[in-house]
């Protein structure tokens, strides 16, 4: 049996959500548990299109085993009309076998998202991402207001999960408060995963 880990599973088209995933992973590891960072392939509009099993760059693709064996999950996506991106939804929709077996019941989970604009659907995306996790029986963890960056941020950050405003050209880096909140979310999730392991 391998050492426990928290899965950081995300989809990122321009890199903003990937940057958040990296900071959340840093927070998880600050809690004293391994962070396993994985992504999903894009969804093709051409049925004949196939992608290599391992991407040419970036994080490797998530497998069902990565999800089944995790001690906790951080799920991240850019916003698409107030919902998660289709690539991540496609992966989540393929997990009915894990739902039937109850593999994720009682494990902690959190969500994170990035948008181009300040009011671009951050909170609705986070809330909609929680729904399949609740169907899996996962325990949802947000960011508590003891994290004072929630009260100071002028860009991303919610009690439902970390968020980031990437800007209209999708290349605005994470600011100090967004980074702080990503790491705080990761630490909180890592600590919960360790407690629930005991």
mmCIF file with all atom_site columns, C-alpha atoms in Angstrom:
data_model
loop_
_atom_site.group_PDB
_atom_site.id
_atom_site.type_symbol
_atom_site.label_atom_id
_atom_site.label_alt_id
_atom_site.label_comp_id
_atom_site.label_asym_id
_atom_site.label_entity_id
_atom_site.label_seq_id
_atom_site.pdbx_PDB_ins_code
_atom_site.Cartn_x
_atom_site.Cartn_y
_atom_site.Cartn_z
_atom_site.occupancy
_atom_site.B_iso_or_equiv
_atom_site.pdbx_formal_charge
_atom_site.auth_seq_id
_atom_site.auth_comp_id
_atom_site.auth_asym_id
_atom_site.auth_atom_id
_atom_site.pdbx_PDB_model_num
ATOM 1   C CA . UNK A 1 1   ? 0.000   0.000  0.000   1.00 0.00 ? 1   UNK A CA 1
ATOM 2   C CA . UNK A 1 2   ? 1.420   3.371  -0.997  1.00 0.00 ? 2   UNK A CA 1
ATOM 3   C CA . UNK A 1 3   ? 1.751   6.377  1.301   1.00 0.00 ? 3   UNK A CA 1
ATOM 4   C CA . UNK A 1 4   ? -1.358  8.578  1.470   1.00 0.00 ? 4   UNK A CA 1
ATOM 5   C CA . UNK A 1 5   ? -1.628  11.470 -0.951  1.00 0.00 ? 5   UNK A CA 1
ATOM 6   C CA . UNK A 1 6   ? -4.045  14.234 -1.860  1.00 0.00 ? 6   UNK A CA 1
ATOM 7   C CA . UNK A 1 7   ? -4.918  14.390 -5.541  1.00 0.00 ? 7   UNK A CA 1
ATOM 8   C CA . UNK A 1 8   ? -4.861  17.845 -7.128  1.00 0.00 ? 8   UNK A CA 1
ATOM 9   C CA . UNK A 1 9   ? -6.869  17.327 -10.318 1.00 0.00 ? 9   UNK A CA 1
ATOM 10  C CA . UNK A 1 10  ? -7.350  20.228 -12.708 1.00 0.00 ? 10  UNK A CA 1
ATOM 11  C CA . UNK A 1 11  ? -7.899  21.325 -16.275 1.00 0.00 ? 11  UNK A CA 1
ATOM 12  C CA . UNK A 1 12  ? -6.132  24.433 -17.565 1.00 0.00 ? 12  UNK A CA 1
ATOM 13  C CA . UNK A 1 13  ? -6.143  25.872 -21.048 1.00 0.00 ? 13  UNK A CA 1
ATOM 14  C CA . UNK A 1 14  ? -3.921  28.929 -20.619 1.00 0.00 ? 14  UNK A CA 1
ATOM 15  C CA . UNK A 1 15  ? -2.061  28.017 -17.414 1.00 0.00 ? 15  UNK A CA 1
ATOM 16  C CA . UNK A 1 16  ? -3.903  30.041 -14.746 1.00 0.00 ? 16  UNK A CA 1
ATOM 17  C CA . UNK A 1 17  ? -5.649  27.063 -13.160 1.00 0.00 ? 17  UNK A CA 1
ATOM 18  C CA . UNK A 1 18  ? -2.408  25.090 -13.367 1.00 0.00 ? 18  UNK A CA 1
ATOM 19  C CA . UNK A 1 19  ? -0.648  27.848 -11.381 1.00 0.00 ? 19  UNK A CA 1
ATOM 20  C CA . UNK A 1 20  ? -3.355  27.573 -8.736  1.00 0.00 ? 20  UNK A CA 1
ATOM 21  C CA . UNK A 1 21  ? -2.959  23.775 -8.653  1.00 0.00 ? 21  UNK A CA 1
ATOM 22  C CA . UNK A 1 22  ? 0.763   24.174 -8.006  1.00 0.00 ? 22  UNK A CA 1
ATOM 23  C CA . UNK A 1 23  ? 0.139   26.524 -5.063  1.00 0.00 ? 23  UNK A CA 1
ATOM 24  C CA . UNK A 1 24  ? -2.556  24.256 -3.623  1.00 0.00 ? 24  UNK A CA 1
ATOM 25  C CA . UNK A 1 25  ? -0.122  21.340 -3.906  1.00 0.00 ? 25  UNK A CA 1
ATOM 26  C CA . UNK A 1 26  ? 2.468   23.390 -2.037  1.00 0.00 ? 26  UNK A CA 1
ATOM 27  C CA . UNK A 1 27  ? -0.041  23.963 0.787   1.00 0.00 ? 27  UNK A CA 1
ATOM 28  C CA . UNK A 1 28  ? -0.936  20.256 0.901   1.00 0.00 ? 28  UNK A CA 1
ATOM 29  C CA . UNK A 1 29  ? 2.712   19.335 1.298   1.00 0.00 ? 29  UNK A CA 1
ATOM 30  C CA . UNK A 1 30  ? 3.102   21.968 4.042   1.00 0.00 ? 30  UNK A CA 1
ATOM 31  C CA . UNK A 1 31  ? 0.504   19.917 5.945   1.00 0.00 ? 31  UNK A CA 1
ATOM 32  C CA . UNK A 1 32  ? 2.813   16.900 5.773   1.00 0.00 ? 32  UNK A CA 1
ATOM 33  C CA . UNK A 1 33  ? 1.139   14.764 3.117   1.00 0.00 ? 33  UNK A CA 1
ATOM 34  C CA . UNK A 1 34  ? 2.088   14.142 -0.513  1.00 0.00 ? 34  UNK A CA 1
ATOM 35  C CA . UNK A 1 35  ? 0.333   16.136 -3.237  1.00 0.00 ? 35  UNK A CA 1
ATOM 36  C CA . UNK A 1 36  ? -0.173  14.261 -6.513  1.00 0.00 ? 36  UNK A CA 1
ATOM 37  C CA . UNK A 1 37  ? -0.876  16.757 -9.327  1.00 0.00 ? 37  UNK A CA 1
ATOM 38  C CA . UNK A 1 38  ? -2.777  15.477 -12.363 1.00 0.00 ? 38  UNK A CA 1
ATOM 39  C CA . UNK A 1 39  ? -4.661  16.960 -15.304 1.00 0.00 ? 39  UNK A CA 1
ATOM 40  C CA . UNK A 1 40  ? -7.135  15.765 -17.918 1.00 0.00 ? 40  UNK A CA 1
ATOM 41  C CA . UNK A 1 41  ? -6.889  15.920 -21.713 1.00 0.00 ? 41  UNK A CA 1
ATOM 42  C CA . UNK A 1 42  ? -8.972  18.421 -23.665 1.00 0.00 ? 42  UNK A CA 1
ATOM 43  C CA . UNK A 1 43  ? -12.202 17.237 -25.244 1.00 0.00 ? 43  UNK A CA 1
ATOM 44  C CA . UNK A 1 44  ? -11.962 17.069 -29.019 1.00 0.00 ? 44  UNK A CA 1
ATOM 45  C CA . UNK A 1 45  ? -14.789 18.073 -31.337 1.00 0.00 ? 45  UNK A CA 1
ATOM 46  C CA . UNK A 1 46  ? -13.454 15.517 -33.823 1.00 0.00 ? 46  UNK A CA 1
ATOM 47  C CA . UNK A 1 47  ? -14.427 11.972 -32.883 1.00 0.00 ? 47  UNK A CA 1
ATOM 48  C CA . UNK A 1 48  ? -11.394 10.529 -34.674 1.00 0.00 ? 48  UNK A CA 1
ATOM 49  C CA . UNK A 1 49  ? -8.884  12.631 -32.730 1.00 0.00 ? 49  UNK A CA 1
ATOM 50  C CA . UNK A 1 50  ? -6.752  10.799 -30.182 1.00 0.00 ? 50  UNK A CA 1
ATOM 51  C CA . UNK A 1 51  ? -4.134  12.120 -27.826 1.00 0.00 ? 51  UNK A CA 1
ATOM 52  C CA . UNK A 1 52  ? -1.020  10.423 -26.529 1.00 0.00 ? 52  UNK A CA 1
ATOM 53  C CA . UNK A 1 53  ? -1.426  8.581  -23.215 1.00 0.00 ? 53  UNK A CA 1
ATOM 54  C CA . UNK A 1 54  ? 1.101   10.971 -21.688 1.00 0.00 ? 54  UNK A CA 1
ATOM 55  C CA . UNK A 1 55  ? 1.008   14.680 -22.618 1.00 0.00 ? 55  UNK A CA 1
ATOM 56  C CA . UNK A 1 56  ? 4.025   16.212 -24.341 1.00 0.00 ? 56  UNK A CA 1
ATOM 57  C CA . UNK A 1 57  ? 4.428   18.738 -21.507 1.00 0.00 ? 57  UNK A CA 1
ATOM 58  C CA . UNK A 1 58  ? 2.976   19.602 -18.115 1.00 0.00 ? 58  UNK A CA 1
ATOM 59  C CA . UNK A 1 59  ? 1.354   17.243 -15.631 1.00 0.00 ? 59  UNK A CA 1
ATOM 60  C CA . UNK A 1 60  ? 0.366   13.718 -16.585 1.00 0.00 ? 60  UNK A CA 1
ATOM 61  C CA . UNK A 1 61  ? -3.231  12.666 -17.116 1.00 0.00 ? 61  UNK A CA 1
ATOM 62  C CA . UNK A 1 62  ? -5.256  11.411 -14.198 1.00 0.00 ? 62  UNK A CA 1
ATOM 63  C CA . UNK A 1 63  ? -6.294  7.771  -14.043 1.00 0.00 ? 63  UNK A CA 1
ATOM 64  C CA . UNK A 1 64  ? -9.239  6.271  -12.234 1.00 0.00 ? 64  UNK A CA 1
ATOM 65  C CA . UNK A 1 65  ? -6.751  4.655  -9.833  1.00 0.00 ? 65  UNK A CA 1
ATOM 66  C CA . UNK A 1 66  ? -5.276  8.085  -8.960  1.00 0.00 ? 66  UNK A CA 1
ATOM 67  C CA . UNK A 1 67  ? -8.736  9.181  -7.882  1.00 0.00 ? 67  UNK A CA 1
ATOM 68  C CA . UNK A 1 68  ? -9.784  5.912  -6.225  1.00 0.00 ? 68  UNK A CA 1
ATOM 69  C CA . UNK A 1 69  ? -6.712  5.693  -4.009  1.00 0.00 ? 69  UNK A CA 1
ATOM 70  C CA . UNK A 1 70  ? -6.420  9.335  -2.935  1.00 0.00 ? 70  UNK A CA 1
ATOM 71  C CA . UNK A 1 71  ? -6.862  10.429 0.679   1.00 0.00 ? 71  UNK A CA 1
ATOM 72  C CA . UNK A 1 72  ? -8.401  13.726 -0.482  1.00 0.00 ? 72  UNK A CA 1
ATOM 73  C CA . UNK A 1 73  ? -9.134  15.707 -3.635  1.00 0.00 ? 73  UNK A CA 1
ATOM 74  C CA . UNK A 1 74  ? -8.686  19.290 -4.802  1.00 0.00 ? 74  UNK A CA 1
ATOM 75  C CA . UNK A 1 75  ? -10.621 19.774 -8.058  1.00 0.00 ? 75  UNK A CA 1
ATOM 76  C CA . UNK A 1 76  ? -9.878  22.810 -10.242 1.00 0.00 ? 76  UNK A CA 1
ATOM 77  C CA . UNK A 1 77  ? -11.213 24.257 -13.462 1.00 0.00 ? 77  UNK A CA 1
ATOM 78  C CA . UNK A 1 78  ? -11.460 27.510 -15.359 1.00 0.00 ? 78  UNK A CA 1
ATOM 79  C CA . UNK A 1 79  ? -14.993 28.843 -15.564 1.00 0.00 ? 79  UNK A CA 1
ATOM 80  C CA . UNK A 1 80  ? -17.101 28.038 -18.593 1.00 0.00 ? 80  UNK A CA 1
ATOM 81  C CA . UNK A 1 81  ? -20.373 29.962 -18.400 1.00 0.00 ? 81  UNK A CA 1
ATOM 82  C CA . UNK A 1 82  ? -20.478 29.542 -14.623 1.00 0.00 ? 82  UNK A CA 1
ATOM 83  C CA . UNK A 1 83  ? -19.600 25.863 -14.715 1.00 0.00 ? 83  UNK A CA 1
ATOM 84  C CA . UNK A 1 84  ? -16.518 23.635 -14.944 1.00 0.00 ? 84  UNK A CA 1
ATOM 85  C CA . UNK A 1 85  ? -14.803 23.125 -18.299 1.00 0.00 ? 85  UNK A CA 1
ATOM 86  C CA . UNK A 1 86  ? -16.078 20.253 -20.439 1.00 0.00 ? 86  UNK A CA 1
ATOM 87  C CA . UNK A 1 87  ? -12.758 18.388 -20.271 1.00 0.00 ? 87  UNK A CA 1
ATOM 88  C CA . UNK A 1 88  ? -12.954 18.104 -16.484 1.00 0.00 ? 88  UNK A CA 1
ATOM 89  C CA . UNK A 1 89  ? -16.683 17.366 -16.577 1.00 0.00 ? 89  UNK A CA 1
ATOM 90  C CA . UNK A 1 90  ? -16.000 14.573 -19.085 1.00 0.00 ? 90  UNK A CA 1
ATOM 91  C CA . UNK A 1 91  ? -13.544 12.977 -16.645 1.00 0.00 ? 91  UNK A CA 1
ATOM 92  C CA . UNK A 1 92  ? -15.864 13.409 -13.654 1.00 0.00 ? 92  UNK A CA 1
ATOM 93  C CA . UNK A 1 93  ? -18.741 11.914 -15.654 1.00 0.00 ? 93  UNK A CA 1
ATOM 94  C CA . UNK A 1 94  ? -16.620 8.798  -16.249 1.00 0.00 ? 94  UNK A CA 1
ATOM 95  C CA . UNK A 1 95  ? -16.337 8.014  -12.514 1.00 0.00 ? 95  UNK A CA 1
ATOM 96  C CA . UNK A 1 96  ? -19.635 6.190  -12.040 1.00 0.00 ? 96  UNK A CA 1
ATOM 97  C CA . UNK A 1 97  ? -17.742 2.982  -11.220 1.00 0.00 ? 97  UNK A CA 1
ATOM 98  C CA . UNK A 1 98  ? -16.156 4.731  -8.241  1.00 0.00 ? 98  UNK A CA 1
ATOM 99  C CA . UNK A 1 99  ? -19.590 6.023  -7.232  1.00 0.00 ? 99  UNK A CA 1
ATOM 100 C CA . UNK A 1 100 ? -21.049 2.518  -7.381  1.00 0.00 ? 100 UNK A CA 1
ATOM 101 C CA . UNK A 1 101 ? -18.240 1.099  -5.250  1.00 0.00 ? 101 UNK A CA 1
ATOM 102 C CA . UNK A 1 102 ? -18.327 3.995  -2.756  1.00 0.00 ? 102 UNK A CA 1
ATOM 103 C CA . UNK A 1 103 ? -14.572 4.492  -3.134  1.00 0.00 ? 103 UNK A CA 1
ATOM 104 C CA . UNK A 1 104 ? -14.674 8.224  -2.343  1.00 0.00 ? 104 UNK A CA 1
ATOM 105 C CA . UNK A 1 105 ? -17.163 8.216  0.536   1.00 0.00 ? 105 UNK A CA 1
ATOM 106 C CA . UNK A 1 106 ? -15.894 10.156 3.554   1.00 0.00 ? 106 UNK A CA 1
ATOM 107 C CA . UNK A 1 107 ? -12.807 11.608 1.852   1.00 0.00 ? 107 UNK A CA 1
ATOM 108 C CA . UNK A 1 108 ? -12.274 15.394 2.031   1.00 0.00 ? 108 UNK A CA 1
ATOM 109 C CA . UNK A 1 109 ? -12.508 17.481 -1.137  1.00 0.00 ? 109 UNK A CA 1
ATOM 110 C CA . UNK A 1 110 ? -12.202 21.114 -2.133  1.00 0.00 ? 110 UNK A CA 1
ATOM 111 C CA . UNK A 1 111 ? -12.595 23.074 -5.354  1.00 0.00 ? 111 UNK A CA 1
ATOM 112 C CA . UNK A 1 112 ? -10.844 25.995 -7.071  1.00 0.00 ? 112 UNK A CA 1
ATOM 113 C CA . UNK A 1 113 ? -11.371 28.043 -10.220 1.00 0.00 ? 113 UNK A CA 1
ATOM 114 C CA . UNK A 1 114 ? -10.071 30.867 -12.381 1.00 0.00 ? 114 UNK A CA 1
ATOM 115 C CA . UNK A 1 115 ? -11.948 33.384 -14.520 1.00 0.00 ? 115 UNK A CA 1
ATOM 116 C CA . UNK A 1 116 ? -11.085 36.142 -16.963 1.00 0.00 ? 116 UNK A CA 1
ATOM 117 C CA . UNK A 1 117 ? -13.131 38.746 -15.110 1.00 0.00 ? 117 UNK A CA 1
ATOM 118 C CA . UNK A 1 118 ? -13.916 39.493 -11.475 1.00 0.00 ? 118 UNK A CA 1
ATOM 119 C CA . UNK A 1 119 ? -17.595 38.559 -11.807 1.00 0.00 ? 119 UNK A CA 1
ATOM 120 C CA . UNK A 1 120 ? -17.101 35.807 -14.354 1.00 0.00 ? 120 UNK A CA 1
ATOM 121 C CA . UNK A 1 121 ? -18.902 33.011 -12.521 1.00 0.00 ? 121 UNK A CA 1
ATOM 122 C CA . UNK A 1 122 ? -16.297 32.039 -9.930  1.00 0.00 ? 122 UNK A CA 1
ATOM 123 C CA . UNK A 1 123 ? -18.714 31.103 -7.160  1.00 0.00 ? 123 UNK A CA 1
ATOM 124 C CA . UNK A 1 124 ? -21.249 29.307 -9.369  1.00 0.00 ? 124 UNK A CA 1
ATOM 125 C CA . UNK A 1 125 ? -18.413 27.272 -10.871 1.00 0.00 ? 125 UNK A CA 1
ATOM 126 C CA . UNK A 1 126 ? -17.168 26.289 -7.412  1.00 0.00 ? 126 UNK A CA 1
ATOM 127 C CA . UNK A 1 127 ? -20.640 25.361 -6.211  1.00 0.00 ? 127 UNK A CA 1
ATOM 128 C CA . UNK A 1 128 ? -21.425 23.353 -9.350  1.00 0.00 ? 128 UNK A CA 1
ATOM 129 C CA . UNK A 1 129 ? -18.106 21.502 -9.023  1.00 0.00 ? 129 UNK A CA 1
ATOM 130 C CA . UNK A 1 130 ? -19.094 20.457 -5.502  1.00 0.00 ? 130 UNK A CA 1
ATOM 131 C CA . UNK A 1 131 ? -22.246 18.661 -6.677  1.00 0.00 ? 131 UNK A CA 1
ATOM 132 C CA . UNK A 1 132 ? -20.675 15.510 -8.168  1.00 0.00 ? 132 UNK A CA 1
ATOM 133 C CA . UNK A 1 133 ? -18.281 15.342 -5.216  1.00 0.00 ? 133 UNK A CA 1
ATOM 134 C CA . UNK A 1 134 ? -21.244 15.342 -2.843  1.00 0.00 ? 134 UNK A CA 1
ATOM 135 C CA . UNK A 1 135 ? -22.863 12.580 -4.903  1.00 0.00 ? 135 UNK A CA 1
ATOM 136 C CA . UNK A 1 136 ? -19.671 10.600 -4.333  1.00 0.00 ? 136 UNK A CA 1
ATOM 137 C CA . UNK A 1 137 ? -20.110 11.126 -0.578  1.00 0.00 ? 137 UNK A CA 1
ATOM 138 C CA . UNK A 1 138 ? -17.042 13.326 -0.206  1.00 0.00 ? 138 UNK A CA 1
ATOM 139 C CA . UNK A 1 139 ? -16.717 15.819 2.655   1.00 0.00 ? 139 UNK A CA 1
ATOM 140 C CA . UNK A 1 140 ? -16.538 19.357 1.236   1.00 0.00 ? 140 UNK A CA 1
ATOM 141 C CA . UNK A 1 141 ? -13.983 21.739 2.753   1.00 0.00 ? 141 UNK A CA 1
ATOM 142 C CA . UNK A 1 142 ? -13.843 25.448 1.970   1.00 0.00 ? 142 UNK A CA 1
ATOM 143 C CA . UNK A 1 143 ? -11.578 28.214 3.211   1.00 0.00 ? 143 UNK A CA 1
ATOM 144 C CA . UNK A 1 144 ? -12.423 29.494 6.714   1.00 0.00 ? 144 UNK A CA 1
ATOM 145 C CA . UNK A 1 145 ? -12.479 33.225 7.452   1.00 0.00 ? 145 UNK A CA 1
ATOM 146 C CA . UNK A 1 146 ? -9.627  32.695 9.884   1.00 0.00 ? 146 UNK A CA 1
ATOM 147 C CA . UNK A 1 147 ? -7.640  33.138 6.655   1.00 0.00 ? 147 UNK A CA 1
ATOM 148 C CA . UNK A 1 148 ? -7.557  36.936 6.737   1.00 0.00 ? 148 UNK A CA 1
ATOM 149 C CA . UNK A 1 149 ? -6.666  37.172 3.033   1.00 0.00 ? 149 UNK A CA 1
ATOM 150 C CA . UNK A 1 150 ? -10.362 36.442 2.404   1.00 0.00 ? 150 UNK A CA 1
ATOM 151 C CA . UNK A 1 151 ? -11.150 39.833 3.915   1.00 0.00 ? 151 UNK A CA 1
ATOM 152 C CA . UNK A 1 152 ? -8.379  41.664 2.053   1.00 0.00 ? 152 UNK A CA 1
ATOM 153 C CA . UNK A 1 153 ? -8.481  40.269 -1.474  1.00 0.00 ? 153 UNK A CA 1
ATOM 154 C CA . UNK A 1 154 ? -9.571  42.593 -4.282  1.00 0.00 ? 154 UNK A CA 1
ATOM 155 C CA . UNK A 1 155 ? -9.402  39.862 -6.923  1.00 0.00 ? 155 UNK A CA 1
ATOM 156 C CA . UNK A 1 156 ? -9.923  36.130 -6.319  1.00 0.00 ? 156 UNK A CA 1
ATOM 157 C CA . UNK A 1 157 ? -10.782 34.199 -3.189  1.00 0.00 ? 157 UNK A CA 1
ATOM 158 C CA . UNK A 1 158 ? -14.015 32.900 -1.669  1.00 0.00 ? 158 UNK A CA 1
ATOM 159 C CA . UNK A 1 159 ? -15.001 30.794 1.344   1.00 0.00 ? 159 UNK A CA 1
ATOM 160 C CA . UNK A 1 160 ? -16.174 28.140 -1.163  1.00 0.00 ? 160 UNK A CA 1
ATOM 161 C CA . UNK A 1 161 ? -12.645 27.726 -2.509  1.00 0.00 ? 161 UNK A CA 1
ATOM 162 C CA . UNK A 1 162 ? -9.701  29.588 -3.981  1.00 0.00 ? 162 UNK A CA 1
ATOM 163 C CA . UNK A 1 163 ? -10.270 31.635 -7.124  1.00 0.00 ? 163 UNK A CA 1
ATOM 164 C CA . UNK A 1 164 ? -8.120  33.716 -9.439  1.00 0.00 ? 164 UNK A CA 1
ATOM 165 C CA . UNK A 1 165 ? -8.837  36.538 -11.876 1.00 0.00 ? 165 UNK A CA 1
ATOM 166 C CA . UNK A 1 166 ? -6.621  35.736 -14.867 1.00 0.00 ? 166 UNK A CA 1
ATOM 167 C CA . UNK A 1 167 ? -7.553  38.843 -16.896 1.00 0.00 ? 167 UNK A CA 1
ATOM 168 C CA . UNK A 1 168 ? -8.997  39.163 -20.375 1.00 0.00 ? 168 UNK A CA 1
ATOM 169 C CA . UNK A 1 169 ? -5.791  37.838 -21.958 1.00 0.00 ? 169 UNK A CA 1
ATOM 170 C CA . UNK A 1 170 ? -5.533  35.030 -19.356 1.00 0.00 ? 170 UNK A CA 1
ATOM 171 C CA . UNK A 1 171 ? -1.954  35.872 -18.391 1.00 0.00 ? 171 UNK A CA 1
ATOM 172 C CA . UNK A 1 172 ? -2.299  37.800 -15.111 1.00 0.00 ? 172 UNK A CA 1
ATOM 173 C CA . UNK A 1 173 ? -0.226  35.956 -12.482 1.00 0.00 ? 173 UNK A CA 1
ATOM 174 C CA . UNK A 1 174 ? -1.583  34.999 -9.078  1.00 0.00 ? 174 UNK A CA 1
ATOM 175 C CA . UNK A 1 175 ? -1.349  37.926 -6.683  1.00 0.00 ? 175 UNK A CA 1
ATOM 176 C CA . UNK A 1 176 ? -0.292  37.755 -3.039  1.00 0.00 ? 176 UNK A CA 1
ATOM 177 C CA . UNK A 1 177 ? -3.782  37.109 -1.643  1.00 0.00 ? 177 UNK A CA 1
ATOM 178 C CA . UNK A 1 178 ? -4.700  34.543 -4.295  1.00 0.00 ? 178 UNK A CA 1
ATOM 179 C CA . UNK A 1 179 ? -1.452  32.662 -3.641  1.00 0.00 ? 179 UNK A CA 1
ATOM 180 C CA . UNK A 1 180 ? -2.001  32.807 0.127   1.00 0.00 ? 180 UNK A CA 1
ATOM 181 C CA . UNK A 1 181 ? -5.536  31.454 -0.229  1.00 0.00 ? 181 UNK A CA 1
ATOM 182 C CA . UNK A 1 182 ? -4.484  28.633 -2.582  1.00 0.00 ? 182 UNK A CA 1
ATOM 183 C CA . UNK A 1 183 ? -1.828  27.519 -0.120  1.00 0.00 ? 183 UNK A CA 1
ATOM 184 C CA . UNK A 1 184 ? -4.227  27.858 2.821   1.00 0.00 ? 184 UNK A CA 1
ATOM 185 C CA . UNK A 1 185 ? -6.807  25.740 1.017   1.00 0.00 ? 185 UNK A CA 1
ATOM 186 C CA . UNK A 1 186 ? -4.177  23.094 0.338   1.00 0.00 ? 186 UNK A CA 1
ATOM 187 C CA . UNK A 1 187 ? -2.967  23.059 3.958   1.00 0.00 ? 187 UNK A CA 1
ATOM 188 C CA . UNK A 1 188 ? -6.532  22.772 5.255   1.00 0.00 ? 188 UNK A CA 1
ATOM 189 C CA . UNK A 1 189 ? -7.297  19.921 2.861   1.00 0.00 ? 189 UNK A CA 1
ATOM 190 C CA . UNK A 1 190 ? -4.037  18.138 3.693   1.00 0.00 ? 190 UNK A CA 1
ATOM 191 C CA . UNK A 1 191 ? -4.679  18.421 7.424   1.00 0.00 ? 191 UNK A CA 1
ATOM 192 C CA . UNK A 1 192 ? -8.203  17.058 7.013   1.00 0.00 ? 192 UNK A CA 1
ATOM 193 C CA . UNK A 1 193 ? -6.946  14.167 4.894   1.00 0.00 ? 193 UNK A CA 1
ATOM 194 C CA . UNK A 1 194 ? -4.425  13.248 7.590   1.00 0.00 ? 194 UNK A CA 1
ATOM 195 C CA . UNK A 1 195 ? -7.031  13.474 10.365  1.00 0.00 ? 195 UNK A CA 1
ATOM 196 C CA . UNK A 1 196 ? -9.490  11.327 8.448   1.00 0.00 ? 196 UNK A CA 1
ATOM 197 C CA . UNK A 1 197 ? -6.744  8.769  7.715   1.00 0.00 ? 197 UNK A CA 1
ATOM 198 C CA . UNK A 1 198 ? -6.421  8.222  11.466  1.00 0.00 ? 198 UNK A CA 1
#
